[in-house]
Coordinates of C-alpha atoms in Angstrom, one line a residue:
M657 CA -23.7 -4.6 -1.5
R658 CA -26.8 -4.7 -3.8
R659 CA -25.9 -3.3 -7.2
I660 CA -28.4 -1.7 -9.6
K661 CA -28.9 -3.6 -12.8
N662 CA -28.2 -1.6 -16.0
R663 CA -30.2 -1.5 -19.2
R664 CA -28.3 -2.6 -22.3
G665 CA -26.7 0.4 -24.0
T666 CA -25.2 0.8 -27.4
T667 CA -21.7 -0.5 -27.9
V668 CA -19.5 2.2 -29.2
V669 CA -16.9 0.8 -31.6
A670 CA -15.6 3.3 -34.2
V671 CA -13.2 2.8 -37.1
L672 CA -11.2 5.8 -38.1
T673 CA -10.6 6.2 -41.8
L674 CA -8.2 8.5 -43.6
V675 CA -10.1 11.1 -45.6
A676 CA -8.4 11.3 -49.0
T677 CA -7.9 14.6 -50.7
A678 CA -8.1 15.2 -54.4
L679 CA -4.3 15.2 -54.6
V680 CA -3.6 12.1 -52.4
P681 CA -5.0 8.7 -53.4
T682 CA -6.8 6.7 -50.7
A683 CA -4.5 4.2 -49.0
S684 CA -5.4 0.6 -49.2
A685 CA -6.5 -1.3 -46.1
S686 CA -3.4 -3.5 -46.3
A687 CA -1.1 -0.5 -46.5
Q688 CA -2.8 1.1 -43.5
A689 CA -2.5 -2.1 -41.5
S690 CA 1.2 -2.3 -42.2
A691 CA 1.9 1.3 -41.0
K692 CA 4.2 1.5 -38.0
T693 CA 2.3 4.2 -36.2
V694 CA -0.6 6.5 -36.7
T695 CA -1.4 9.9 -35.1
I696 CA -4.7 10.6 -33.4
K697 CA -6.1 13.6 -31.5
V698 CA -8.6 13.2 -28.7
V699 CA -11.1 16.0 -28.0
G700 CA -14.3 16.3 -26.0
I701 CA -17.8 17.4 -26.8
D702 CA -19.4 19.0 -23.8
R703 CA -23.0 18.8 -22.8
T704 CA -23.9 21.9 -24.9
G705 CA -22.3 20.4 -28.0
A706 CA -19.1 22.5 -28.0
Q707 CA -15.7 21.0 -28.6
V708 CA -13.4 21.2 -25.5
A709 CA -10.0 20.0 -24.5
V710 CA -10.1 16.8 -22.5
L711 CA -7.5 14.9 -20.4
A712 CA -7.8 11.5 -22.0
S713 CA -6.6 7.9 -21.4
V714 CA -5.6 5.7 -24.4
V715 CA -5.0 2.1 -23.4
P716 CA -4.6 -1.1 -25.5
P717 CA -6.6 -4.2 -24.4
H718 CA -3.5 -5.6 -22.7
G719 CA -0.7 -3.2 -21.6
N720 CA 0.0 0.2 -20.3
A721 CA -1.5 3.5 -21.2
I722 CA 0.0 5.3 -24.2
A723 CA 1.9 8.5 -23.4
S724 CA 0.7 11.6 -25.2
A725 CA 1.9 15.1 -26.2
G726 CA -1.1 17.0 -25.0
S727 CA -4.1 15.7 -26.8
T728 CA -2.1 14.0 -29.5
Y729 CA -1.1 10.3 -29.4
H730 CA 1.2 8.2 -31.7
L731 CA 0.3 4.6 -31.6
K732 CA 0.3 1.4 -33.6
P733 CA -2.9 0.4 -35.5
G734 CA -5.3 -1.7 -33.4
P735 CA -8.0 -1.6 -30.8
Y736 CA -7.8 0.8 -27.9
F737 CA -9.9 1.9 -25.0
I738 CA -10.2 5.7 -25.1
S739 CA -11.8 7.5 -22.2
G740 CA -11.9 10.9 -20.7
D741 CA -13.5 13.2 -18.2
V742 CA -15.2 15.8 -20.4
P743 CA -15.8 19.2 -18.7
T744 CA -18.8 21.4 -19.1
L745 CA -18.7 24.9 -17.6
S746 CA -21.6 25.7 -15.3
S747 CA -23.0 28.9 -13.9
D748 CA -20.8 28.5 -10.8
P749 CA -17.2 29.6 -11.8
N750 CA -15.8 27.3 -9.1
A751 CA -17.7 24.2 -10.2
T752 CA -17.5 22.2 -13.5
I753 CA -19.9 19.5 -14.7
Q754 CA -17.8 16.4 -15.3
T755 CA -18.9 13.6 -17.6
I756 CA -17.0 10.3 -18.0
V757 CA -17.0 8.9 -21.5
A758 CA -15.4 5.7 -22.6
R759 CA -15.1 4.1 -26.1
K760 CA -13.5 1.2 -27.7
V761 CA -11.9 2.3 -31.0
D762 CA -10.3 0.2 -33.7
V763 CA -7.7 2.7 -34.8
R764 CA -6.5 2.0 -38.4
A765 CA -5.5 5.5 -39.5
G766 CA -4.9 9.0 -38.2
G767 CA -7.7 11.3 -37.3
T768 CA -9.7 12.9 -34.5
I769 CA -11.6 10.9 -31.9
K770 CA -14.4 12.7 -30.1
L771 CA -15.6 11.9 -26.6
D772 CA -19.2 13.1 -26.7
S773 CA -20.7 13.7 -23.3
R774 CA -24.2 14.6 -24.5
G775 CA -26.7 12.1 -23.0
G776 CA -24.7 11.6 -19.9
K777 CA -26.6 10.5 -16.7
P778 CA -26.0 12.1 -13.3
V779 CA -24.3 9.8 -10.7
S780 CA -25.9 9.8 -7.2
V781 CA -25.3 7.8 -4.1
W782 CA -28.0 7.3 -1.5
L783 CA -27.5 6.1 2.1
N784 CA -30.5 4.9 4.1
G785 CA -32.8 6.7 1.7
K786 CA -31.0 10.0 1.7
E787 CA -29.0 11.3 -1.3
L788 CA -25.4 12.2 -0.3
S789 CA -24.6 14.5 -3.2
P790 CA -25.7 17.7 -1.3
D791 CA -23.3 16.8 1.6
A792 CA -20.7 19.5 1.3
G793 CA -18.3 17.6 3.6
G794 CA -18.3 14.5 1.5
S795 CA -16.4 13.5 -1.6
L796 CA -17.8 11.7 -4.6
Q797 CA -15.5 10.1 -7.2
A798 CA -16.0 8.0 -10.3
E799 CA -13.7 6.2 -12.7
A800 CA -13.8 4.4 -16.0
C801 CA -11.2 1.7 -15.5
V802 CA -9.8 -0.8 -17.9
A803 CA -10.1 -4.3 -16.6
D804 CA -6.4 -5.0 -16.1
G805 CA -5.9 -1.8 -14.2
H806 CA -3.9 0.1 -16.8
G807 CA -5.3 3.5 -17.7
I808 CA -7.9 5.5 -15.7
S809 CA -10.3 8.3 -16.4
A810 CA -11.4 9.8 -13.2
A811 CA -13.8 12.5 -12.0
Y812 CA -13.9 14.2 -8.6
L813 CA -16.7 16.2 -7.2
N814 CA -16.2 19.9 -7.7
G815 CA -19.4 19.9 -9.5
R816 CA -22.0 17.4 -10.7
I817 CA -20.6 14.0 -12.0
Y818 CA -22.2 12.4 -15.1
V819 CA -21.5 9.2 -16.9
K820 CA -22.2 8.4 -20.6
P821 CA -24.0 5.0 -20.7
T822 CA -22.3 2.3 -22.8
R823 CA -21.6 -1.4 -22.8
T824 CA -18.0 -2.0 -23.6
A825 CA -16.4 -5.3 -22.6
G826 CA -13.2 -4.7 -20.6
V827 CA -14.2 -1.3 -19.2
N828 CA -15.5 -1.1 -15.6
F829 CA -17.2 1.8 -13.8
I830 CA -16.1 2.4 -10.2
W831 CA -17.6 5.0 -7.8
A832 CA -16.8 6.0 -4.2
W833 CA -18.2 8.4 -1.7
S834 CA -16.5 9.3 1.6
S835 CA -17.7 11.5 4.4
G836 CA -15.8 14.5 5.7
P837 CA -14.0 14.9 9.0
A838 CA -17.0 16.4 10.7
A839 CA -18.4 14.8 13.9
G840 CA -20.7 11.8 13.5
R841 CA -20.3 8.6 11.7
H842 CA -17.6 8.2 9.0
Y843 CA -18.4 6.4 5.8
D844 CA -16.4 4.9 3.0
L845 CA -18.8 3.7 0.3
T846 CA -17.8 2.2 -3.1
G847 CA -19.1 0.0 -5.8
L848 CA -18.4 -1.5 -9.3
T849 CA -20.3 -2.0 -12.5
K850 CA -18.5 -4.5 -14.8
N851 CA -18.1 -4.1 -18.6
S852 CA -20.3 -1.0 -18.9
L853 CA -20.8 2.6 -17.9
P854 CA -24.3 2.4 -16.3
A855 CA -27.4 3.8 -17.8
H856 CA -28.9 4.2 -14.3
P857 CA -26.0 5.4 -12.1
V858 CA -28.1 5.7 -9.0
F859 CA -26.5 3.7 -6.1
R860 CA -28.4 2.9 -3.0
V861 CA -26.8 1.6 0.2
R862 CA -28.0 0.8 3.7
T863 CA -25.9 0.8 6.8
A864 CA -26.7 -2.9 7.3
Q865 CA -24.7 -3.7 4.1
L866 CA -21.5 -2.0 5.4
V867 CA -18.6 -3.3 7.4
K868 CA -17.7 -1.6 10.7
T869 CA -14.0 -1.0 10.9
V870 CA -12.1 0.4 13.8
I871 CA -8.7 2.0 12.8
Q872 CA -6.4 2.3 15.8
V873 CA -3.3 4.4 15.3
K874 CA -1.1 3.7 18.3
A875 CA 1.6 5.9 19.8
G876 CA 5.1 5.3 21.1
T877 CA 6.8 3.4 18.2
I878 CA 7.0 6.5 16.0
P879 CA 8.4 9.9 17.0
G880 CA 5.7 12.1 15.5
T881 CA 2.5 13.0 17.3
S882 CA 0.6 14.3 14.2
G883 CA -0.1 12.7 10.9
N884 CA -2.6 12.0 8.2
L885 CA -5.0 9.0 7.7
A886 CA -5.9 8.0 4.2
T887 CA -7.9 5.0 3.1
S888 CA -8.4 3.5 -0.4
S889 CA -10.4 0.6 -1.8
E890 CA -9.6 -2.0 -4.5
L891 CA -12.5 -4.0 -5.9
N892 CA -12.0 -6.9 -8.2
T893 CA -9.8 -4.9 -10.6
L894 CA -6.4 -3.3 -10.1
C895 CA -8.0 0.2 -10.0
T896 CA -8.3 1.9 -6.6
M897 CA -10.5 4.7 -5.3
N898 CA -9.5 7.1 -2.6
G899 CA -11.5 6.9 0.6
Y900 CA -11.8 8.7 3.9
Q901 CA -8.9 11.1 4.7
Q902 CA -8.2 13.3 7.7
P903 CA -5.4 14.7 9.8
L904 CA -5.0 13.1 13.2
T905 CA -3.1 13.2 16.4
V906 CA -1.4 10.1 17.7
P907 CA -2.8 8.0 19.3
S908 CA -6.2 8.0 17.6
S909 CA -9.1 5.6 17.1
V910 CA -11.5 6.2 14.2
T911 CA -14.6 4.1 13.4
V912 CA -15.5 3.9 9.7
Y913 CA -18.4 2.1 8.1
R914 CA -17.2 0.7 4.7
S915 CA -18.4 -1.2 1.7
P916 CA -17.0 -4.8 1.5
A917 CA -13.8 -4.6 -0.5
L918 CA -10.0 -4.8 -0.2
W919 CA -9.1 -1.7 1.9
S920 CA -5.8 0.0 2.5
S921 CA -5.5 2.1 5.7
Q922 CA -2.4 4.4 5.5
V923 CA -1.0 6.7 8.1
S924 CA 2.0 9.0 7.6
T925 CA 3.4 10.8 10.6
R926 CA 5.7 13.8 10.9
L927 CA 8.3 15.1 13.3
G928 CA 8.5 18.8 12.6
S929 CA 8.9 19.2 8.8
H930 CA 10.0 15.6 8.3
E931 CA 7.8 12.7 7.4
C932 CA 9.4 10.0 9.6
G933 CA 6.9 7.1 9.5
F934 CA 4.6 5.6 6.9
D935 CA 2.4 2.6 7.7
S936 CA -0.1 0.8 5.4
V937 CA -2.3 -2.1 6.4
Y938 CA -4.4 -4.1 3.9
T939 CA -7.6 -5.9 5.0
Q940 CA -10.0 -7.9 2.8
E941 CA -13.2 -6.9 4.5
K942 CA -16.4 -9.0 4.1
A943 CA -20.0 -8.2 4.9
G944 CA -21.3 -9.2 8.2
R945 CA -18.0 -9.0 10.0
H946 CA -16.3 -6.3 12.2
Y947 CA -12.6 -5.4 11.8
T948 CA -9.9 -3.7 13.9
V949 CA -7.0 -2.3 12.0
T950 CA -3.9 -1.6 14.2
I951 CA -1.3 0.8 12.8
S952 CA 2.1 1.7 14.5
G953 CA 1.8 -1.2 16.9
A954 CA 4.8 -2.6 18.8
A955 CA 7.4 -3.9 18.3
R956 CA 8.9 -1.8 15.5
G957 CA 12.0 -3.6 14.4
P958 CA 13.8 -5.3 11.5
Y959 CA 11.8 -7.1 8.9
A960 CA 12.3 -9.0 5.6
A961 CA 15.5 -7.5 4.3
V962 CA 18.5 -9.9 4.4
P963 CA 22.0 -10.0 2.8
F964 CA 22.0 -10.9 -0.9
V965 CA 25.0 -12.4 -2.8
N966 CA 25.7 -12.2 -6.5
D967 CA 29.0 -13.1 -8.1
N968 CA 30.8 -13.2 -4.6
K969 CA 29.5 -9.7 -3.9
L970 CA 27.4 -9.2 -0.8
S971 CA 24.9 -6.4 -0.6
Y972 CA 22.5 -5.3 2.2
D973 CA 20.0 -2.5 2.4
P974 CA 19.4 -1.6 6.1
Q975 CA 16.3 0.6 5.5
F976 CA 14.0 -2.0 7.1
Q977 CA 15.3 -1.6 10.6
F978 CA 12.2 0.1 12.1
V979 CA 9.2 -1.6 10.5
A980 CA 5.8 -2.3 12.0
P981 CA 4.8 -6.0 12.3
A982 CA 2.4 -5.6 9.3
F983 CA 5.6 -4.9 7.2
Q984 CA 4.0 -2.3 4.8
S985 CA 5.8 0.5 6.5
F986 CA 9.1 2.4 6.6
D987 CA 10.9 4.9 8.7
N988 CA 12.9 7.8 7.3
C989 CA 14.4 9.3 10.5
F990 CA 17.2 6.8 11.4
K991 CA 20.9 6.2 11.1
S992 CA 22.6 2.9 10.9
S993 CA 26.1 1.4 11.0
V994 CA 26.7 -1.8 9.1
S995 CA 29.9 -3.9 9.4
L996 CA 31.1 -7.2 8.0
A997 CA 33.6 -9.3 10.0
R998 CA 35.6 -12.4 9.2
G999 CA 37.7 -14.2 11.8
G1000 CA 37.0 -11.5 14.4
H1001 CA 38.3 -8.7 12.1
I1002 CA 36.2 -6.0 10.4
V1003 CA 36.6 -6.3 6.6
A1004 CA 34.0 -3.6 5.6
R1005 CA 32.0 -0.9 7.2
R1006 CA 29.4 1.7 6.1
S1007 CA 27.2 4.2 8.0
G1008 CA 24.2 6.0 6.7
G1009 CA 20.4 6.2 6.7
I1010 CA 17.7 5.2 4.2
F1011 CA 18.9 4.0 0.8
S1012 CA 22.4 3.5 2.2
L1013 CA 23.4 0.3 0.5
F1014 CA 26.2 -1.8 2.1
K1015 CA 28.4 -3.8 -0.3
A1016 CA 31.4 -6.0 0.3
A1017 CA 33.3 -8.9 -1.3
V1018 CA 32.8 -12.4 0.2
H1019 CA 34.5 -15.7 -0.3
P1020 CA 32.9 -19.2 -0.2
G1021 CA 33.7 -21.6 2.7
R1022 CA 34.4 -18.8 5.3
W1023 CA 32.3 -17.7 8.2
Y1024 CA 31.1 -14.1 8.3
V1025 CA 29.3 -11.9 10.8
L1026 CA 27.2 -9.0 9.4
T1027 CA 26.1 -6.6 12.1
T1028 CA 23.6 -3.7 11.9
D1029 CA 23.2 -1.1 14.7
A1030 CA 20.4 1.3 13.9
H1031 CA 19.1 4.3 15.9
Q1032 CA 16.0 6.5 15.3
V1033 CA 17.3 10.0 14.9
L1034 CA 15.4 12.6 17.0
K1035 CA 15.6 16.2 18.0
S1036 CA 12.6 16.0 20.3
A1037 CA 11.8 16.0 24.0
N1038 CA 10.0 12.7 23.6
L1039 CA 13.3 10.8 22.9
T1040 CA 13.3 9.2 26.4
R1041 CA 9.8 7.9 25.9
L1042 CA 10.2 6.6 22.4
L1043 CA 9.8 2.8 21.9
S1044 CA 12.1 0.9 19.6
P1045 CA 14.7 3.7 19.6
R1046 CA 17.5 1.2 18.7
T1047 CA 17.7 -2.1 17.0
T1048 CA 20.6 -4.4 16.4
L1049 CA 20.9 -7.5 14.2
A1050 CA 23.9 -9.8 13.8
W1051 CA 24.0 -12.6 11.3
R1052 CA 26.6 -15.4 11.3
F1053 CA 26.7 -17.4 8.1
K1054 CA 29.0 -19.4 5.8
L1055 CA 28.5 -19.4 2.0
A1056 CA 28.8 -22.4 -0.2
K1057 CA 30.8 -22.2 -3.5
G1058 CA 28.9 -20.5 -6.2
F1059 CA 26.2 -19.4 -3.8
L1060 CA 23.7 -16.9 -5.3
G1061 CA 20.7 -15.2 -3.7
A1062 CA 19.3 -14.3 -0.3
V1063 CA 21.5 -15.6 2.5
P1064 CA 19.4 -18.1 4.5
V1065 CA 19.3 -16.2 7.8
A1066 CA 16.3 -15.2 9.9
V1067 CA 14.6 -11.9 10.8
T1068 CA 12.2 -12.1 13.7
S1069 CA 9.0 -10.2 13.9
L1070 CA 7.7 -9.7 17.5
V1071 CA 4.1 -8.7 18.3
P1072 CA 3.3 -8.2 22.0
Q1073 CA -0.4 -8.9 22.7
G1074 CA -2.8 -6.8 24.8
L1075 CA -0.9 -3.4 24.8
D1076 CA -2.8 -0.1 25.2
M1077 CA -3.0 2.7 22.6
N1078 CA 0.4 3.9 23.8
N1079 CA 1.9 0.4 23.3
R1080 CA 2.3 -0.2 27.0
A1081 CA 1.4 -3.0 29.4
A1082 CA 0.1 -2.8 33.0
P1083 CA 2.7 -2.8 35.8
G1084 CA 3.5 -6.3 37.1
S1085 CA 1.3 -8.0 34.4
K1086 CA 2.4 -10.7 31.9
T1087 CA 2.6 -10.1 28.2
T1088 CA 2.4 -12.8 25.6
V1089 CA 4.6 -12.1 22.6
R1090 CA 4.1 -13.8 19.2
A1091 CA 7.3 -14.4 17.2
S1092 CA 7.5 -15.3 13.5
F1093 CA 10.4 -15.5 11.0
S1094 CA 10.7 -13.8 7.7
Q1095 CA 12.3 -16.8 6.0
G1096 CA 10.3 -17.4 2.8
K1097 CA 9.2 -13.7 2.7
Y1098 CA 12.3 -12.1 1.2
A1099 CA 11.9 -9.4 -1.3
L1100 CA 14.4 -10.9 -3.6
P1101 CA 14.5 -14.5 -5.0
P1102 CA 15.4 -17.2 -4.3
K1103 CA 13.4 -17.7 -1.1
P1104 CA 15.2 -20.2 1.1
D1105 CA 13.2 -22.6 3.2
V1106 CA 15.7 -23.5 5.9
P1107 CA 14.2 -25.1 9.1
V1108 CA 15.0 -23.5 12.4
R1109 CA 17.1 -25.7 14.7
S1110 CA 16.9 -23.6 17.9
F1111 CA 15.1 -20.4 19.0
T1112 CA 15.8 -18.7 22.3
V1113 CA 14.5 -15.4 23.9
Q1114 CA 15.9 -13.1 26.5
A1115 CA 14.2 -10.0 28.2
S1116 CA 15.9 -7.1 29.8
F1117 CA 14.3 -4.5 32.0
N1118 CA 17.2 -2.1 32.2
D1119 CA 18.0 -1.4 28.5
G1120 CA 20.2 -4.4 28.0
K1121 CA 22.5 -4.2 31.1
T1122 CA 21.2 -7.6 32.4
W1123 CA 19.2 -10.3 30.7
H1124 CA 16.7 -12.9 31.8
G1125 CA 15.9 -16.1 29.8
V1126 CA 12.2 -16.6 28.8
P1127 CA 10.7 -20.0 27.9
V1128 CA 9.3 -20.3 24.4
V1129 CA 6.5 -22.4 23.0
K1130 CA 6.5 -23.7 19.4
H1131 CA 3.3 -23.5 17.4
K1132 CA 2.6 -24.3 13.7
G1133 CA 4.3 -21.5 11.9
F1134 CA 5.2 -19.3 14.9
W1135 CA 6.4 -19.2 18.5
T1136 CA 5.1 -17.6 21.7
F1137 CA 6.6 -16.6 25.0
V1138 CA 5.4 -14.8 28.1
V1139 CA 7.2 -11.9 29.7
P1140 CA 6.7 -11.1 33.4
N1141 CA 6.6 -7.3 33.2
P1142 CA 8.3 -5.0 35.7
S1143 CA 6.6 -2.3 37.7
S1144 CA 7.8 0.5 35.5
G1145 CA 10.1 1.3 32.6
F1146 CA 10.5 -0.7 29.4
V1147 CA 11.0 -4.2 28.1
T1148 CA 13.9 -5.0 25.7
L1149 CA 13.7 -8.2 23.8
R1150 CA 16.5 -10.3 22.2
T1151 CA 16.0 -13.4 20.1
V1152 CA 18.6 -15.9 18.9
T1153 CA 17.8 -18.1 15.9
V1154 CA 20.0 -20.9 14.5
N1155 CA 19.0 -22.9 11.5
V1156 CA 20.0 -26.4 10.5
H1157 CA 23.0 -25.1 8.5
G1158 CA 24.4 -23.4 11.6
N1159 CA 23.6 -19.9 10.4
G1160 CA 22.7 -17.7 13.3
S1161 CA 20.7 -14.5 13.8
T1162 CA 20.8 -12.4 17.0
E1163 CA 18.2 -9.6 17.0
T1164 CA 17.6 -7.0 19.7
I1165 CA 14.8 -4.5 19.9
Y1166 CA 15.5 -2.0 22.7
R1167 CA 12.4 -0.8 24.5
A1168 CA 10.2 -3.1 22.4
Y1169 CA 7.2 -1.9 24.6
G1170 CA 6.6 0.1 27.7
I1171 CA 5.0 -0.1 31.1
R1172 CA 2.3 2.4 31.9

């Protein structure tokens, strides 16, 4: 995207000094520097020159934003980025003129810092020669963002947005405009100006500079049929801007034209009053390319979480039993039963749902089997049509003396190719499934790198009553296998993985995908 060059502004660096009274001698510079904390108050000066309250952000050059008591801050002497969205009342009681002001202040003593919005310039975004500000269905946002992502001053369009020009190293200006849910093309536009708040905040974009992205929200793996789509962008800072948002029915396909950036496409789905599923897919989108983002695809099964041992205590969190292949997702509407066996006898058991942590004592040199049996919990008529309604995962492992960390067992991610928007294949067709292991992707260190000795796959077409072996093909970093689909019903998949230490993983995803 072409960015507008900015004229050099005036760097705003202020040093607060303590005003001495006739009864109190002026403190020396060395005494001020040695003070533990100083107290400052941040206020705004609106476009008419009146002093107003302002929601400010006070951030050191490296670190988190300072907490405040209203407009008062207690902090150690030193440099700070201080910014705020200064409001100015307008003739419209429902709209406020918002001006983003940012300063770098070397705070040495207590006092009042003023964020003066006078001289602010209006922010406007133009697409194909047309200004988008009058579009009542769109949403304009702007932020002053510290370079390391800590501390933000943001403005949202409920009136005109202005920005006070300044060049301040370490402060970036980010803007975004998103179209509304009305019919027609949908747009997510965003841009960044580094180390300054621009003197000419007029941003012009053409469709040819944008990336065409198709967001597919598939049905079948999640119980809800309604949800909400929300996008957000991250440029080359840690600050993000909200993008296109709209309610949707499942399945849905939305085409959005977006500025090149790192984009997050998030979908939350509900079943009645409960939010059951949440999926988030990140794509680094580059100009000149088209992207298809698939959300809630099959198969929804176990991912990443494995048993963890510390001081001969094993713990396991079963919340990742119904996760989309992209991993950035979770499911709230499920129940699980976890058991630990030794020598064929159950030594520990726990049932529950999300955040139900399983714990048990283990001893080195003995073989254990940890089994999880999880079910999606539904009170809905679509229960018989739901994909991945049940997953099971059994790990067989032996621990060495003094073992600490993630147990080196596998979790298999299965991605059937060529399914329709309902995650179904054609009757009598063949479906290629890509399989990969989560070894090396554990959430907790250390991350074991244990080679797989054998990998086998079985398919069932009657919910696990009978099984059929499926040949597998090894590739670099993953495996594939081809399933001959039945004429109707569902396909259940089971994988068995054994590593070079003899630790085994048996994973079953019931009704991994359907037949249309």
